[in-house]
Each structure stands twice: as structure tokens, then as C-alpha cells.
Amino acid sequence: MSKILIVEDETQLARFVELELIHEGNTVDKAEDGRVGLDMALSINYDLILLDVMLPGINGFEVLRRIRAKKETPVILLTARDAVMDKVSGLDAGADDYITKPFAIEELLARIRVALKRKAGAVTASRQLTINNVTMDLDRHEVLAAGNLVELTHYEFELLRILMENCNIVLDRERLISEIWGYDFDGETNVVDVYVRHLRTKIDDKYGIKLIQTVRGVGYVIKEGQL
């Protein structure tokens, strides 16, 4: 049984989702205002939060940023927006997933299960990966490049982790999306390319480290020994 918070100002939608979640064996709290939802999210330990973007009081992106400053509770954004950059903005702010309205309840429930499974299977053992003067501490969620701390967003960190764990193996965009976000974006989305550019700016360009390589027509790879 999971404890889930729904922050959604569309009363009928919130009630419909609540009933489906209860039917699945979960306990559910609701809030119709961004400020109220934020207070509940920070004061109560939820297993997952469903968060609308367009909310009265405080919008969903700001609520998410404030939650992420304090907690790592899985958050799925609910919104009518469907632009790629809106998706990227939400994920950059720390969302675990993003679903646009209207949505099929079966799809939402599936994404909730993925997010909860990912949380339950989170790695707790202290591990480090070091390649080409870049060190990733999986326990501390830190990355050092040439001895300097690199500030990464959640999904930048996850993309770098997958590439480092699969050193010398070329990974295509579809696999990266599946590994990191747990489902496929629309075929035309360039979300992986956007995050690779972010990593190159923060690591490759800043510290002169040739870390992430593009394999034209295939995907991306980190090759050991190339500085």
C-alpha cells in the first residue's frame, strides 16, 4: 500500500484519480491549491505525489522546486501542456515523470507503478564510478570533474550514470529514455540530445574533458581513456 498526494484543482479529475488509486489499494490525500499541496508534501511523508502544473496559489513548477529542496519524493506532473521544452523544464526541476491531459487512467497507473518501483529499488550501497577524470559518487549523488564539484540536475545525473555504467557501449536514444524515464516520449522529441548538451557544457567544455561522444545515427557513448 502506498500513500499518494494529488495536488490538482480540477475537482472531478482529482476525485476520479483518487477513486482509481484507492481501488488499487493506495491511501490518498488531496489538495486543490499549490500552497496547501506544498505544505502537505513537506509535512507528510508520501510515497508519490501527482502534481498539476497550473495551480492557484503557487504553480506546479515552483511547488516541485520547493519539494526538491527538501525531499526526494517521486513526483509525476499532470498538465495540459505538450511542448517538448515544457517537458524538459518539468524534468529539469526534478519531476520523475510527465503526463499530459487528457490521459488514459491505465497509462497514469502504469507510470505510478514504475515510479514506485524505481523508488523501492533505489541503490543504497556506497559506490563510485571513475572514468576520464570524472568521478561519480552514487551514494552522495555527487560528480567531480578534474577534482571540481559539478552541479547536475536529477536527470543530468541519471543520464551520466547510465553512460558511465555502460562505459565503451554505445547506447541509443530509445534505450536511454527507457532506462531513465521509464517510458518512450513521442518519436520526434530530442530530450536526450538536450541533456547531453547540458552535460557537455558542464563537464566537457568547462574542464576540457572529452567525455560523451556521439555515434552518428546510433546514439551516445563514454569511452575510457579519452581526455
Coordinates of C-alpha atoms in Angstrom, one line a residue:
M1 CA 0.0 0.0 0.0
S2 CA 1.3 3.4 -1.0
K3 CA 0.4 6.9 0.4
I4 CA -0.2 9.3 -2.5
L5 CA -0.9 13.0 -2.6
I6 CA -2.9 14.5 -5.5
V7 CA -2.4 18.3 -6.0
E8 CA -5.0 19.1 -8.6
D9 CA -7.6 22.0 -8.8
E10 CA -9.9 20.2 -11.2
T11 CA -12.2 18.6 -8.6
Q12 CA -13.8 16.0 -10.8
L13 CA -10.5 14.8 -12.3
A14 CA -8.9 14.7 -8.8
R15 CA -11.8 12.6 -7.5
F16 CA -11.7 10.2 -10.4
V17 CA -8.0 9.6 -10.0
E18 CA -8.4 9.3 -6.2
L19 CA -11.1 6.6 -6.6
E20 CA -8.9 4.6 -9.1
L21 CA -5.9 4.8 -6.7
I22 CA -8.0 3.7 -3.7
H23 CA -9.3 0.8 -5.8
E24 CA -5.6 -0.2 -6.5
G25 CA -5.1 -0.4 -2.7
N26 CA -3.5 3.0 -2.0
T27 CA -4.3 5.7 0.5
V28 CA -4.9 9.2 -0.9
D29 CA -4.8 12.8 0.2
K30 CA -5.8 15.7 -2.0
A31 CA -5.1 19.4 -2.3
E32 CA -6.6 21.9 -4.7
D33 CA -4.1 24.8 -4.1
G34 CA -0.4 25.0 -4.7
R35 CA 0.4 26.4 -1.2
V36 CA -1.7 23.8 0.6
G37 CA -0.2 21.0 -1.5
L38 CA 3.3 22.2 -0.8
D39 CA 2.6 22.3 2.9
M40 CA 1.2 18.8 2.8
A41 CA 4.1 17.5 0.7
L42 CA 6.7 18.8 3.1
S43 CA 5.0 17.9 6.4
I44 CA 3.8 14.4 5.5
N45 CA 5.9 11.5 4.1
Y46 CA 4.2 10.4 0.8
D47 CA 5.4 7.6 -1.4
L48 CA 4.4 9.6 -4.5
I49 CA 2.9 13.0 -5.5
L50 CA 0.7 13.7 -8.5
L51 CA 1.2 17.4 -9.2
D52 CA -0.7 19.6 -11.6
V53 CA 1.3 22.4 -13.2
M54 CA -1.5 25.1 -13.5
L55 CA -2.5 25.6 -9.8
P56 CA -3.9 28.6 -7.8
G57 CA -1.6 29.9 -5.2
I58 CA 1.8 28.6 -6.4
N59 CA 2.2 26.9 -9.8
G60 CA 3.3 23.3 -10.0
F61 CA 6.9 24.0 -11.2
E62 CA 7.5 26.2 -8.1
V63 CA 5.9 23.6 -5.8
L64 CA 8.2 21.0 -7.3
R65 CA 11.3 23.1 -6.9
R66 CA 10.5 23.7 -3.2
I67 CA 9.8 20.0 -2.7
R68 CA 13.1 19.0 -4.3
A69 CA 14.9 21.4 -2.0
K70 CA 13.8 19.2 1.0
K71 CA 12.7 15.8 -0.3
E72 CA 13.2 13.2 -3.0
T73 CA 9.6 12.0 -3.1
P74 CA 8.7 10.8 -6.6
V75 CA 6.6 13.4 -8.4
I76 CA 4.6 13.0 -11.6
L77 CA 3.5 16.2 -13.3
L78 CA -0.1 16.5 -14.6
T79 CA -0.6 19.2 -17.2
A80 CA -2.4 20.2 -20.4
R81 CA 0.9 21.5 -21.9
D82 CA 2.5 19.3 -24.5
A83 CA 5.6 21.2 -25.7
V84 CA 9.0 19.5 -25.5
M85 CA 10.5 22.4 -23.6
D86 CA 7.7 22.3 -21.0
K87 CA 8.5 18.6 -20.5
V88 CA 12.2 19.4 -20.2
S89 CA 11.5 22.2 -17.8
G90 CA 9.5 20.0 -15.6
L91 CA 12.0 17.2 -15.6
D92 CA 14.9 19.6 -15.0
A93 CA 13.0 20.9 -11.9
G94 CA 13.1 17.3 -10.6
A95 CA 9.9 15.6 -11.8
D96 CA 10.1 11.8 -12.2
D97 CA 7.6 11.7 -15.0
Y98 CA 5.3 13.9 -17.0
I99 CA 1.8 13.1 -18.4
T100 CA -0.4 15.4 -20.4
K101 CA -4.1 15.8 -20.1
P102 CA -6.3 14.2 -21.2
F103 CA -4.7 10.9 -20.3
A104 CA -5.9 7.3 -20.0
I105 CA -6.1 6.2 -16.4
E106 CA -4.4 2.9 -17.3
E107 CA -1.3 4.9 -18.5
L108 CA -1.2 7.0 -15.4
L109 CA -1.5 3.9 -13.1
A110 CA 1.3 2.3 -15.1
R111 CA 3.6 5.3 -14.7
I112 CA 2.8 5.4 -11.0
R113 CA 3.8 1.8 -10.6
V114 CA 7.1 2.5 -12.5
A115 CA 7.9 5.4 -10.2
L116 CA 7.1 3.5 -7.1
K117 CA 9.2 0.5 -8.3
R118 CA 12.1 2.8 -9.1
K119 CA 11.9 4.3 -5.6
A120 CA 11.8 0.9 -3.9
G121 CA 14.8 -0.3 -5.9
A122 CA 16.9 2.7 -5.3
V123 CA 20.6 1.9 -4.7
T124 CA 21.7 2.5 -1.1
A125 CA 25.2 1.0 -1.2
S126 CA 28.1 3.4 -1.5
R127 CA 29.6 3.1 -5.0
Q128 CA 31.8 5.2 -7.1
L129 CA 32.5 5.3 -10.9
T130 CA 35.6 7.0 -12.2
I131 CA 36.2 7.5 -16.0
N132 CA 38.5 10.0 -17.7
N133 CA 39.0 12.2 -14.6
V134 CA 35.3 12.2 -13.8
T135 CA 34.1 10.6 -10.6
M136 CA 30.5 9.8 -9.7
D137 CA 29.6 9.0 -6.1
L138 CA 26.2 7.2 -6.3
D139 CA 25.7 7.3 -2.6
R140 CA 26.3 11.0 -2.2
H141 CA 24.8 11.9 -5.5
E142 CA 27.8 13.9 -6.4
V143 CA 30.0 14.3 -9.5
L144 CA 33.6 15.6 -9.6
A145 CA 35.3 16.6 -12.8
A146 CA 39.0 17.2 -12.6
G147 CA 38.5 17.4 -8.8
N148 CA 35.8 20.0 -9.1
L149 CA 32.2 19.5 -7.9
V150 CA 29.7 19.6 -10.8
E151 CA 26.2 20.7 -10.1
L152 CA 23.8 18.4 -12.0
T153 CA 20.0 18.2 -12.1
H154 CA 18.4 14.8 -11.3
Y155 CA 18.1 13.7 -15.0
E156 CA 21.5 15.0 -16.0
F157 CA 22.9 12.9 -13.2
E158 CA 20.9 9.8 -14.3
L159 CA 22.0 10.2 -17.9
L160 CA 25.6 10.4 -16.9
R161 CA 25.2 7.4 -14.6
I162 CA 23.8 5.2 -17.3
L163 CA 26.5 6.2 -19.8
M164 CA 29.3 5.7 -17.2
E165 CA 27.9 2.3 -16.0
N166 CA 27.9 1.2 -19.7
C167 CA 31.4 2.5 -20.5
N168 CA 32.5 1.7 -24.0
I169 CA 29.0 0.6 -25.0
V170 CA 27.0 2.7 -27.5
L171 CA 23.5 3.4 -26.2
D172 CA 20.8 4.6 -28.5
R173 CA 18.3 7.3 -27.5
E174 CA 15.4 4.8 -27.1
R175 CA 17.3 2.8 -24.5
L176 CA 18.4 5.9 -22.7
I177 CA 14.8 7.2 -22.5
S178 CA 13.6 3.7 -21.3
E179 CA 16.3 3.4 -18.7
I180 CA 15.9 6.9 -17.3
W181 CA 12.3 7.9 -17.7
G182 CA 10.7 4.5 -17.9
Y183 CA 8.6 5.1 -21.0
D184 CA 9.0 6.4 -24.5
F185 CA 8.5 10.1 -25.4
D186 CA 7.0 11.0 -28.8
G187 CA 9.3 9.9 -31.6
E188 CA 10.3 13.4 -32.6
T189 CA 11.4 14.5 -29.1
N190 CA 15.0 15.5 -28.6
V191 CA 15.1 15.3 -24.9
V192 CA 18.2 13.0 -24.8
D193 CA 20.1 15.4 -27.0
V194 CA 19.1 18.3 -24.8
Y195 CA 20.5 16.6 -21.7
V196 CA 23.7 15.6 -23.5
R197 CA 24.3 19.2 -24.4
H198 CA 23.8 20.2 -20.8
L199 CA 26.4 17.6 -19.6
R200 CA 28.9 18.7 -22.3
T201 CA 28.6 22.3 -21.3
K202 CA 29.1 21.5 -17.6
I203 CA 31.8 18.9 -17.9
D204 CA 33.4 18.6 -21.4
D205 CA 33.5 22.3 -22.3
K206 CA 34.3 23.6 -18.8
Y207 CA 37.1 21.2 -17.9
G208 CA 38.4 20.2 -21.3
I209 CA 37.4 16.5 -20.9
K210 CA 36.2 14.7 -23.9
L211 CA 33.6 12.5 -22.1
I212 CA 30.5 11.9 -24.1
Q213 CA 30.9 11.0 -27.8
T214 CA 28.2 11.0 -30.4
V215 CA 28.0 7.9 -32.6
R216 CA 26.2 9.3 -35.7
G217 CA 22.9 7.6 -36.5
V218 CA 23.1 5.5 -33.3
G219 CA 23.4 7.3 -30.0
Y220 CA 26.0 8.2 -27.4
V221 CA 28.9 6.5 -25.6
I222 CA 31.6 7.2 -23.0
K223 CA 34.9 5.7 -24.0
E224 CA 37.5 5.1 -21.3
G225 CA 40.9 6.7 -21.8
Q226 CA 39.8 9.6 -24.0
L227 CA 40.6 13.0 -22.3

